[in-house]
């Protein structure tokens, strides 16, 4: 009797779905929190540098264009959560499921490869960013004690290892449905440090009494160097925006009614509006404050020395945010890998057996040996690679270029064609195909510039 009452209450609250029995409690605001956690991360810190490379016209225009492109991508993809009907169709709980159903197995295999490489690369970028921020806190305190010209030099390795140790523990969170609290905390942290970065830039502009920078951006030794840096800047912006590869995973946390695609579209509009506002503030005021001397990372490049405690607090917020951000991009990899091993070895105790531990004053803890080993190895590998390539702007540019067209543009557009049964050479087909080709061109130039920058940094 109690079970029947509980079940009826869950259905009345819209948190238990008849089609798969999964309890979903996500709302518009938890969805916004997930999006902000996924989007505002390492990318925001490089936007002032990107704006400085592009100049006062191309920089803000590029930020706005990528915001529009990201929303169009999210709008197209939200309708692919259910197929064939976007409201009552079968759920596609992951991005790969949607690609497989709409485009076939070959596309799904290619999508899965790119998506998991992107998740993995983003995790590496977050390890680099976290260590940079932790080192910046130590350097900030050193500069405050000994002066701005003091030789305050510290390494990255110990901080990467520390962040990796924390992620080994946090990675034992079972899945997305258990991460709402972490996303809310991470979203608050992301707004906090973005606002601090904007505030420090604004204060610096007032202190200077002038707006620095130029219409064409930072001058370079020759035209080729200018182009490489501009392409890399576009790659950094491309990294800062899209979240298509985890949009459907976020959408799968939403309860209904209202239909999930409507909630996701509304959440995407709200989140992208807020994100773009902070991106423009951080990018433009950072460039206005420092002009040609804009650092690659606005909060760790020490354009700001004082108030040192506020710089420390902002970097601490980044670290806390990236603890959650790392999980946002790692949980889908964990889910796909563990599902594959469960299907491949259904009788394996190592893979499928869960052991329950009860600790005093804590809820029961379920432990799986395969989960512990696989997730630990994953975290260790991302940490190790970050130690080998600790180049912030260049790594972000490469990842942004690799993710942008195939995952944020190509697959959503192609699935939308299938979902809406859009015929070739119709007006909508021509517009979306032109949109996709334009974004492909942007991806190619971003990738070329970012790879050149990564090679130059490694050789230098």
Tab-separated table of C-alpha atoms in Angstrom, residues 2 6 23-24 125 131-132 141 169 182 204 267 325 333 350 371 377 379 415 433:
chain	number	residue	atom	x	y	z
A	2	UNK	CA	2.787	2.426	0.923
A	6	UNK	CA	4.566	6.744	-3.042
A	23	UNK	CA	12.627	9.365	-11.550
A	24	UNK	CA	13.368	12.812	-12.961
A	125	UNK	CA	41.971	21.454	-19.825
A	131	UNK	CA	46.550	24.025	-11.229
A	132	UNK	CA	47.097	27.465	-12.791
A	141	UNK	CA	50.245	36.072	-1.645
A	169	UNK	CA	36.899	10.762	-4.818
A	182	UNK	CA	27.192	19.957	-7.283
A	204	UNK	CA	41.201	49.062	-13.709
A	267	UNK	CA	16.691	27.176	-20.221
A	325	UNK	CA	32.795	21.080	-14.279
A	333	UNK	CA	32.273	8.901	-20.452
A	350	UNK	CA	34.057	-7.471	-10.781
A	371	UNK	CA	33.764	1.684	-11.168
A	377	UNK	CA	42.487	5.268	-14.119
A	379	UNK	CA	41.415	10.680	-13.667
A	415	UNK	CA	19.427	15.105	-37.115
A	433	UNK	CA	23.325	23.763	-44.941
